[in-house]
């Protein structure tokens, strides 16, 4: 690699990705109809600053307040960029739908791949639940503003199920529609942020001071230690900065994936980093009544900021902008999760793998995997019917499931040393410092987000993410002894005959 910068690898000539996939042991069965911008767009759409920042903004108001939200966003974004850069290098070498678990399998062995796959799957399915339930909350807030609708846990859950059904349906039409929607999503997010921040900067007569926005610390968690509270408050940023592995999961449907999927991961992170900081600043400067925002009758603090600053009509219009962005985000996440289900089943890792790996002959889309993804997401969100803190637990499930899965292939790549054969997109001499920074950061946040978020700890306030993580690891361990003879990635263990059967099993 050039000593100047890793971006020099972007100039590498395209290679035959279908042949590369065969070299990795898989028979191509998905349609390669996504370009480089579409691949970037799916990760950018999944990160979705108008989803993560907005849905957890109320959480941030209580766990450290403006100072932690602003500086936490800046710091977390830098560390996540290190994770993305390191992951992009491994993605360039192994551009498959299995992504993280396939990388871990090749670099560390079957068990590394097995547990990475289960963690990745937990995170992706938790992300669908978190994104679409957040969209349901904002939809309820919009209906409250326009029609006096009083959101309840039951009505919000019904809206959530309708959104899941919409995303399943859209994903059944094929990757080309998904790619088009994600491309629209990029501009919708960027223009949406500009419109929201512009309106909040121009219309209100009163704005908070810079010292308030960047130094005000608020602790409503019940914990006395400010450092602990500030650390917990990083969840807002870390939750938003997840899902960028979507570019890797869609690599079998992307042209020149060995370069464009890696580049898509990195670009999605830094563009989101900059735009998200602007959005958080715009919202925080426009707060009119801090306590009133926290206790908003809409149930969504950002909606109250818009309402206080812009009035009912303006707030309603901008809420629609946010809701549409969240719908784009959820749709992209369903696409990524379903490809993970398909790939994991292709290697016989899931119960009922023979069903979940089936692909539609007409659209070349893994239809059963789509339906399984939205169904499990619905089950993960069920506790929200009974607990007001369940949404925070779902978001934490996403973080502690998917984030360790990012670090495992990075760690194994570092451990492999010269045995690793890089793809055309490489980090060169920056590989070790960036890689070890990424692994260290992931270890820190994984422990952090298993900790309780509020005090006193009760049945309702407990952080159930750690329990969900333990349950998944136990189930993965039990299932390992059932499926270990059938589970294999063909490139590592001989090109399994199952691949030919899968190709013939297109429905």
Coordinates of C-alpha atoms in Angstrom, one line a residue:
X1 CA 0.0 0.0 0.0
X2 CA 1.1 3.6 -0.7
X3 CA 2.7 5.4 2.3
X4 CA 0.4 8.4 1.7
X5 CA -3.0 7.1 2.7
X6 CA -5.2 4.0 2.5
X7 CA -7.6 5.8 0.1
X8 CA -5.0 5.1 -2.6
X9 CA -6.4 1.6 -2.7
X10 CA -9.7 3.0 -4.0
X11 CA -8.0 3.2 -7.3
X12 CA -7.5 -0.5 -7.6
X13 CA -9.0 -1.9 -10.8
X14 CA -12.3 -3.8 -10.4
X15 CA -11.9 -7.6 -10.2
X16 CA -14.3 -10.4 -10.9
X17 CA -16.3 -10.5 -7.7
X18 CA -18.3 -13.6 -8.7
X19 CA -15.1 -15.5 -9.2
X20 CA -13.8 -14.2 -5.9
X21 CA -16.9 -15.4 -4.2
X22 CA -16.4 -18.9 -5.7
X23 CA -12.8 -18.8 -4.4
X24 CA -14.2 -18.1 -1.0
X25 CA -16.3 -21.2 -1.4
X26 CA -19.8 -19.9 -2.3
X27 CA -21.9 -20.3 -5.4
X28 CA -23.3 -16.8 -6.4
X29 CA -27.1 -16.8 -6.0
X30 CA -27.9 -13.2 -5.1
X31 CA -28.3 -10.5 -7.7
X32 CA -25.3 -8.2 -7.9
X33 CA -27.2 -5.0 -8.7
X34 CA -26.0 -2.5 -6.2
X35 CA -23.3 0.1 -7.0
X36 CA -20.8 1.8 -4.7
X37 CA -23.1 4.7 -3.7
X38 CA -25.9 2.3 -2.9
X39 CA -23.5 0.2 -0.7
X40 CA -22.4 3.4 1.2
X41 CA -26.1 4.4 1.4
X42 CA -27.2 1.3 3.2
X43 CA -24.7 1.7 6.0
X44 CA -25.4 5.5 6.2
X45 CA -29.2 4.7 6.3
X46 CA -28.7 2.1 9.1
X47 CA -26.6 4.4 11.2
X48 CA -29.3 7.1 10.6
X49 CA -28.6 10.1 12.7
X50 CA -32.3 11.0 12.5
X51 CA -33.1 7.7 14.1
X52 CA -30.5 7.1 16.7
X53 CA -29.8 10.7 17.8
X54 CA -33.5 11.5 18.0
X55 CA -34.8 8.4 19.7
X56 CA -32.2 8.4 22.4
X57 CA -32.1 12.2 22.9
X58 CA -34.3 11.9 25.9
X59 CA -32.0 9.3 27.4
X60 CA -29.1 11.7 26.8
X61 CA -30.9 14.6 28.6
X62 CA -30.9 12.6 31.8
X63 CA -27.5 10.8 31.6
X64 CA -25.0 13.6 31.5
X65 CA -27.1 16.2 29.6
X66 CA -25.8 18.5 26.9
X67 CA -22.1 18.2 27.7
X68 CA -22.0 14.4 27.5
X69 CA -24.2 14.4 24.4
X70 CA -21.9 16.8 22.5
X71 CA -18.5 15.7 23.6
X72 CA -19.5 12.1 23.8
X73 CA -20.6 12.2 20.2
X74 CA -17.3 13.7 19.1
X75 CA -15.2 11.2 21.1
X76 CA -17.3 8.1 20.3
X77 CA -17.3 9.0 16.6
X78 CA -13.5 9.0 16.6
X79 CA -13.2 5.6 18.2
X80 CA -15.9 4.2 15.9
X81 CA -14.1 5.5 12.9
X82 CA -11.1 3.4 14.0
X83 CA -13.4 0.3 14.3
X84 CA -14.8 1.0 10.9
X85 CA -11.4 1.5 9.2
X86 CA -10.1 -1.8 10.7
X87 CA -13.3 -3.7 9.8
X88 CA -13.2 -2.3 6.2
X89 CA -9.8 -3.8 5.7
X90 CA -11.0 -7.3 6.6
X91 CA -14.2 -6.8 4.6
X92 CA -12.0 -6.1 1.5
X93 CA -10.4 -9.5 1.9
X94 CA -13.7 -11.4 2.6
X95 CA -16.6 -9.7 0.7
X96 CA -19.4 -12.2 1.6
X97 CA -22.9 -11.8 3.0
X98 CA -21.8 -13.6 6.1
X99 CA -19.4 -10.8 6.7
X100 CA -18.2 -10.8 10.4
X101 CA -18.7 -14.4 11.2
X102 CA -17.1 -15.6 8.0
X103 CA -14.1 -13.4 8.6
X104 CA -13.8 -14.7 12.1
X105 CA -14.1 -18.3 10.9
X106 CA -11.4 -17.9 8.3
X107 CA -9.0 -16.1 10.6
X108 CA -9.7 -17.9 13.9
X109 CA -11.5 -21.2 13.2
X110 CA -15.0 -22.6 13.5
X111 CA -15.8 -21.6 17.0
X112 CA -14.7 -18.0 16.6
X113 CA -17.0 -17.8 13.5
X114 CA -19.9 -19.5 15.3
X115 CA -20.0 -17.1 18.3
X116 CA -19.3 -14.1 16.2
X117 CA -22.2 -15.0 14.0
X118 CA -24.6 -15.4 16.9
X119 CA -23.5 -12.0 18.4
X120 CA -23.8 -10.3 15.1
X121 CA -27.3 -11.8 14.6
X122 CA -28.4 -10.7 18.1
X123 CA -27.2 -7.1 17.3
X124 CA -28.8 -6.9 13.9
X125 CA -32.2 -8.2 15.1
X126 CA -32.0 -5.9 18.1
X127 CA -31.3 -3.1 15.8
X128 CA -34.5 -3.7 13.8
X129 CA -36.5 -3.8 17.0
X130 CA -34.8 -0.6 18.3
X131 CA -35.1 1.4 15.0
X132 CA -38.7 0.4 14.2
X133 CA -39.9 0.9 17.7
X134 CA -38.3 4.3 17.8
X135 CA -40.2 5.1 14.5
X136 CA -43.4 4.0 16.2
X137 CA -42.7 6.3 19.1
X138 CA -42.2 9.2 16.8
X139 CA -45.3 8.3 14.8
X140 CA -47.3 8.3 18.0
X141 CA -45.9 11.8 18.9
X142 CA -46.9 13.1 15.4
X143 CA -50.4 11.7 15.9
X144 CA -50.5 13.4 19.3
X145 CA -49.6 16.8 17.8
X146 CA -52.0 16.6 14.9
X147 CA -55.0 14.7 16.2
X148 CA -54.7 14.6 20.0
X149 CA -53.9 10.9 19.9
X150 CA -52.7 9.7 23.3
X151 CA -49.9 7.1 22.7
X152 CA -50.1 4.0 24.9
X153 CA -47.7 1.0 25.0
X154 CA -50.4 -1.0 23.2
X155 CA -51.0 1.4 20.4
X156 CA -47.3 2.1 20.0
X157 CA -46.7 -1.6 19.6
X158 CA -49.4 -1.9 17.0
X159 CA -47.8 0.9 15.0
X160 CA -44.5 -0.9 15.4
X161 CA -45.9 -4.1 14.0
X162 CA -47.3 -2.2 11.0
X163 CA -43.8 -0.7 10.3
X164 CA -42.2 -4.1 10.5
X165 CA -44.8 -5.4 8.0
X166 CA -44.0 -2.5 5.6
X167 CA -40.3 -3.2 5.8
X168 CA -40.7 -6.9 5.2
X169 CA -42.9 -6.2 2.1
X170 CA -40.4 -3.6 0.6
X171 CA -37.5 -6.1 1.1
X172 CA -39.4 -8.8 -0.9
X173 CA -39.2 -6.8 -4.1
X174 CA -35.4 -7.3 -4.4
X175 CA -32.1 -5.5 -3.8
X176 CA -32.6 -3.0 -6.6
X177 CA -35.5 -1.3 -4.8
X178 CA -33.6 -1.5 -1.5
X179 CA -30.7 0.3 -3.2
X180 CA -32.9 3.0 -4.7
X181 CA -34.5 3.7 -1.4
X182 CA -31.2 3.9 0.4
X183 CA -29.9 6.3 -2.2
X184 CA -32.9 8.5 -1.6
X185 CA -32.3 8.1 2.1
X186 CA -28.9 9.6 2.0
X187 CA -30.2 12.9 0.6
X188 CA -33.3 12.8 2.8
X189 CA -31.1 12.6 5.9
X190 CA -28.6 15.3 4.8
X191 CA -31.3 17.7 3.6
X192 CA -33.5 16.8 6.6
X193 CA -30.7 17.7 9.1
X194 CA -30.1 21.0 7.3
X195 CA -33.8 21.9 7.4
X196 CA -34.3 21.0 11.0
X197 CA -31.1 22.7 12.2
X198 CA -31.8 25.7 10.0
X199 CA -35.4 26.1 11.3
X200 CA -34.3 25.7 14.9
X201 CA -31.5 28.3 14.4
X202 CA -33.7 30.9 12.7
X203 CA -37.3 30.7 14.0
X204 CA -37.0 30.7 17.9
X205 CA -36.4 34.0 19.6
X206 CA -34.4 32.3 22.4
X207 CA -31.5 30.0 22.2
X208 CA -29.3 28.4 24.9
X209 CA -25.8 29.7 25.4
X210 CA -22.7 27.9 24.1
X211 CA -21.6 27.3 27.7
X212 CA -24.9 25.5 28.3
X213 CA -24.7 23.3 25.2
X214 CA -21.0 22.3 25.7
X215 CA -20.6 22.3 29.5
X216 CA -24.0 21.7 31.2
X217 CA -24.0 18.4 33.1
X218 CA -27.3 16.8 34.2
X219 CA -27.6 13.7 36.3
X220 CA -31.1 12.2 36.7
X221 CA -30.0 8.6 36.9
X222 CA -29.9 8.2 40.7
X223 CA -26.2 7.4 40.5
X224 CA -23.8 9.8 42.4
X225 CA -20.6 9.2 40.5
X226 CA -20.5 11.7 37.6
X227 CA -17.9 9.7 35.7
X228 CA -20.2 6.6 35.7
X229 CA -23.1 8.7 34.6
X230 CA -21.1 10.3 31.7
X231 CA -19.9 6.8 30.6
X232 CA -23.5 5.5 30.6
X233 CA -24.5 8.6 28.6
X234 CA -22.2 7.4 25.7
X235 CA -25.0 4.9 24.8
X236 CA -26.7 7.6 22.7
X237 CA -23.7 8.0 20.4
X238 CA -22.6 4.3 20.4
X239 CA -26.1 3.1 19.6
X240 CA -26.3 5.5 16.7
X241 CA -22.9 4.5 15.4
X242 CA -23.8 0.8 14.7
X243 CA -25.0 -1.1 11.8
X244 CA -22.3 0.0 9.4
X245 CA -21.5 -3.7 8.7
X246 CA -24.6 -3.5 6.4
X247 CA -22.1 -2.7 3.6
X248 CA -20.3 -5.9 4.2
X249 CA -23.6 -8.0 4.4
X250 CA -24.7 -6.6 1.0
X251 CA -21.3 -7.2 -0.6
X252 CA -22.5 -10.2 -2.6
X253 CA -25.0 -7.9 -4.2
X254 CA -22.5 -5.0 -4.8
X255 CA -20.3 -4.4 -7.8
X256 CA -16.5 -4.3 -7.1
X257 CA -17.4 -5.2 -3.5
X258 CA -13.8 -5.7 -2.5
X259 CA -13.3 -2.0 -2.6
X260 CA -16.7 -0.4 -2.6
X261 CA -18.0 -2.3 0.5
X262 CA -14.9 -1.3 2.5
X263 CA -15.2 2.3 1.3
X264 CA -18.9 2.3 2.1
X265 CA -18.3 1.4 5.8
X266 CA -15.8 4.2 6.3
X267 CA -17.7 6.9 4.4
X268 CA -20.9 6.1 6.2
X269 CA -19.2 6.6 9.6
X270 CA -17.5 9.9 8.9
X271 CA -20.4 11.5 7.1
X272 CA -22.7 10.5 10.0
X273 CA -20.2 11.8 12.5
X274 CA -20.2 15.3 11.0
X275 CA -23.9 15.5 10.3
X276 CA -24.9 14.1 13.7
X277 CA -22.8 16.7 15.6
X278 CA -24.6 19.4 13.7
X279 CA -28.0 17.9 14.5
X280 CA -27.3 17.4 18.2
X281 CA -26.0 21.0 18.5
X282 CA -29.1 22.4 16.7
X283 CA -31.5 20.5 19.0
X284 CA -29.7 21.5 22.2
X285 CA -29.3 25.2 21.3
X286 CA -33.1 25.3 20.7
X287 CA -34.2 23.8 24.1
X288 CA -36.7 26.2 25.6
X289 CA -37.6 24.4 28.8
X290 CA -35.3 21.6 29.9
X291 CA -37.7 19.9 32.4
X292 CA -40.6 20.3 30.1
X293 CA -38.7 18.7 27.3
X294 CA -37.8 15.7 29.5
X295 CA -41.4 15.3 30.6
X296 CA -43.0 15.9 27.2
X297 CA -46.6 14.8 26.8
X298 CA -45.7 13.5 23.3
X299 CA -43.4 10.9 24.9
X300 CA -40.6 12.1 22.6
X301 CA -38.3 15.0 23.9
X302 CA -37.1 16.1 20.4
X303 CA -40.8 16.5 19.4
X304 CA -41.2 18.9 22.4
X305 CA -38.2 20.9 21.3
X306 CA -39.7 21.3 17.9
X307 CA -43.1 22.1 19.3
X308 CA -41.7 24.8 21.7
X309 CA -39.5 26.3 19.1
X310 CA -41.6 26.1 15.9
X311 CA -45.2 25.7 17.0
X312 CA -47.6 22.8 16.2
X313 CA -47.5 23.1 12.4
X314 CA -43.7 23.4 12.1
X315 CA -43.1 20.7 14.6
X316 CA -45.5 18.3 12.8
X317 CA -43.8 18.9 9.4
X318 CA -40.3 18.3 10.8
X319 CA -41.5 15.2 12.7
X320 CA -42.6 13.8 9.4
X321 CA -39.1 14.4 8.1
X322 CA -37.7 12.4 11.0
X323 CA -40.2 9.6 10.7
X324 CA -39.6 9.1 7.0
X325 CA -35.8 9.0 7.8
X326 CA -36.4 6.3 10.5
X327 CA -38.5 4.3 8.0
X328 CA -35.6 4.4 5.6
X329 CA -33.3 3.3 8.4
X330 CA -35.4 0.3 9.5
X331 CA -35.8 -0.8 5.9
X332 CA -32.1 -0.9 5.4
X333 CA -31.6 -2.8 8.6
X334 CA -34.0 -5.5 7.6
X335 CA -32.1 -5.9 4.4
X336 CA -28.8 -6.3 6.3
X337 CA -30.2 -8.6 8.9
X338 CA -31.9 -10.9 6.4
X339 CA -28.6 -11.3 4.5
X340 CA -27.0 -12.3 7.7
X341 CA -29.7 -14.9 8.4
X342 CA -29.4 -16.2 4.8
X343 CA -25.6 -16.5 5.0
X344 CA -25.6 -18.1 8.5
X345 CA -28.2 -20.6 7.3
X346 CA -26.2 -21.3 4.2
X347 CA -23.5 -22.6 6.5
X348 CA -26.1 -24.6 8.5
X349 CA -25.7 -22.6 11.7
X350 CA -29.4 -21.9 12.5
X351 CA -32.3 -24.2 13.4
X352 CA -34.3 -24.7 10.2
X353 CA -31.4 -23.6 8.0
X354 CA -32.7 -25.4 5.0
X355 CA -35.7 -23.0 5.0
X356 CA -34.0 -19.7 6.0
X357 CA -31.4 -20.0 3.2
X358 CA -33.9 -20.3 0.4
X359 CA -33.9 -17.6 -2.3
X360 CA -36.7 -16.3 -4.5
X361 CA -36.1 -17.3 -8.2
X362 CA -37.9 -14.1 -9.3
X363 CA -36.2 -11.5 -7.2
X364 CA -33.1 -13.4 -6.0
X365 CA -34.0 -12.3 -2.5
X366 CA -33.9 -14.5 0.7
X367 CA -37.6 -14.3 1.4
X368 CA -37.8 -16.6 4.4
X369 CA -34.9 -14.8 6.0
X370 CA -36.7 -11.5 5.7
X371 CA -39.8 -12.8 7.5
X372 CA -37.7 -14.4 10.2
X373 CA -35.8 -11.2 10.8
X374 CA -38.9 -9.0 11.4
X375 CA -40.6 -11.8 13.4
X376 CA -37.7 -12.0 15.9
X377 CA -37.5 -8.2 16.1
X378 CA -41.2 -8.2 17.1
X379 CA -40.5 -10.7 19.9
X380 CA -37.6 -8.7 21.2
X381 CA -39.8 -5.6 21.6
X382 CA -42.6 -7.4 23.4
X383 CA -41.4 -6.3 26.9
X384 CA -42.1 -2.7 25.9
X385 CA -45.8 -3.5 26.6
X386 CA -45.0 -3.9 30.3
X387 CA -41.9 -1.8 31.0
X388 CA -41.2 1.8 30.3
X389 CA -37.4 1.1 30.3
X390 CA -37.6 -1.8 27.8
X391 CA -36.7 0.4 24.8
X392 CA -33.4 1.4 26.5
X393 CA -32.7 -2.3 27.0
X394 CA -33.4 -3.1 23.4
X395 CA -30.9 -0.5 22.2
X396 CA -28.3 -1.8 24.6
X397 CA -28.9 -5.3 23.3
X398 CA -28.1 -4.0 19.8
X399 CA -24.9 -2.4 21.1
X400 CA -23.5 -5.3 23.2
X401 CA -24.5 -7.8 20.5
X402 CA -23.1 -6.2 17.4
X403 CA -20.2 -4.2 18.8
X404 CA -18.2 -7.3 20.0
X405 CA -18.9 -8.9 16.7
X406 CA -17.1 -6.0 15.0
X407 CA -14.0 -6.4 17.2
X408 CA -13.5 -10.2 16.9
X409 CA -12.4 -10.3 13.2
X410 CA -10.3 -7.2 13.8
X411 CA -8.5 -8.9 16.7
X412 CA -8.1 -12.2 14.8
X413 CA -6.7 -10.3 11.8
X414 CA -4.1 -8.6 14.1
X415 CA -3.3 -12.0 15.7
X416 CA -2.9 -13.6 12.2
X417 CA -0.1 -11.2 11.2
X418 CA 1.4 -12.0 7.9
X419 CA -0.9 -15.1 7.5
X420 CA -3.6 -12.6 6.6
X421 CA -3.9 -12.0 2.9
X422 CA -5.4 -8.5 2.5
X423 CA -7.8 -7.4 -0.3
X424 CA -7.3 -4.3 -2.5
X425 CA -8.4 -1.9 0.3
X426 CA -5.7 -1.8 3.0
X427 CA -4.5 0.3 6.0
X428 CA -0.8 -0.3 5.5
X429 CA 1.4 0.9 8.4
X430 CA -1.7 2.2 10.2
X431 CA -3.1 -1.3 10.6
X432 CA -1.8 -2.1 14.1
X433 CA -2.4 1.2 15.9
X434 CA -5.9 1.6 14.4
X435 CA -6.7 -2.1 15.0
X436 CA -5.7 -2.2 18.6
X437 CA -7.5 1.1 19.3
X438 CA -10.6 -0.4 17.8
X439 CA -10.4 -3.6 19.9
X440 CA -9.7 -1.7 23.1
X441 CA -12.7 0.6 22.6
X442 CA -15.1 -2.3 21.9
X443 CA -14.0 -4.1 25.0
X444 CA -14.7 -1.0 27.0
X445 CA -18.2 -0.3 25.7
X446 CA -19.2 -3.9 25.8
X447 CA -18.6 -4.0 29.6
X448 CA -20.1 -0.5 30.0
X449 CA -23.4 -1.2 28.4
X450 CA -24.0 -4.3 30.5
X451 CA -24.0 -2.1 33.6
X452 CA -27.3 -0.7 35.2
X453 CA -28.3 2.6 33.8
X454 CA -30.4 4.0 36.7
X455 CA -30.6 3.6 40.4
X456 CA -32.2 2.1 42.4
X457 CA -32.1 -1.1 40.5
X458 CA -35.6 -2.6 40.2
X459 CA -37.4 -5.1 38.0
X460 CA -38.5 -2.2 35.8
X461 CA -35.2 -0.3 35.7
X462 CA -32.8 -3.2 35.4
X463 CA -30.6 -3.4 32.2
X464 CA -31.7 -6.6 30.7
X465 CA -29.2 -6.4 27.9
X466 CA -26.7 -8.4 29.8
X467 CA -29.3 -11.1 30.4
X468 CA -30.1 -11.2 26.7
X469 CA -26.4 -11.5 25.9
X470 CA -26.0 -14.3 28.3
X471 CA -29.0 -16.2 27.0
X472 CA -27.8 -15.9 23.4
X473 CA -24.3 -17.2 24.3
X474 CA -25.9 -20.1 26.2
X475 CA -28.2 -21.0 23.3
X476 CA -25.3 -20.7 20.9
X477 CA -23.2 -23.0 23.1
X478 CA -26.0 -25.6 23.3
X479 CA -26.8 -25.4 19.6
X480 CA -23.1 -25.8 18.8
X481 CA -23.2 -29.4 20.1
X482 CA -26.2 -30.1 17.9
X483 CA -25.1 -28.4 14.7
X484 CA -21.3 -28.6 14.9
X485 CA -21.0 -31.5 12.4
X486 CA -23.2 -29.8 9.8
X487 CA -21.9 -26.2 10.3
X488 CA -19.0 -25.2 8.1
X489 CA -17.8 -22.4 5.8
X490 CA -16.8 -24.2 2.6
X491 CA -13.7 -22.1 1.8
X492 CA -12.2 -23.2 5.1
X493 CA -13.3 -26.9 5.1
X494 CA -13.6 -27.8 1.4
X495 CA -16.2 -26.6 -1.0
X496 CA -19.2 -28.3 0.6
X497 CA -21.7 -30.1 -1.5
X498 CA -24.4 -28.1 0.2
X499 CA -23.4 -25.1 -1.9
X500 CA -24.6 -26.9 -5.0
X501 CA -27.8 -27.9 -3.3
X502 CA -28.4 -24.4 -2.2
X503 CA -28.0 -23.2 -5.7
X504 CA -30.5 -25.8 -6.9
X505 CA -32.9 -24.9 -4.0
X506 CA -33.8 -21.4 -5.3
X507 CA -37.6 -21.1 -5.0

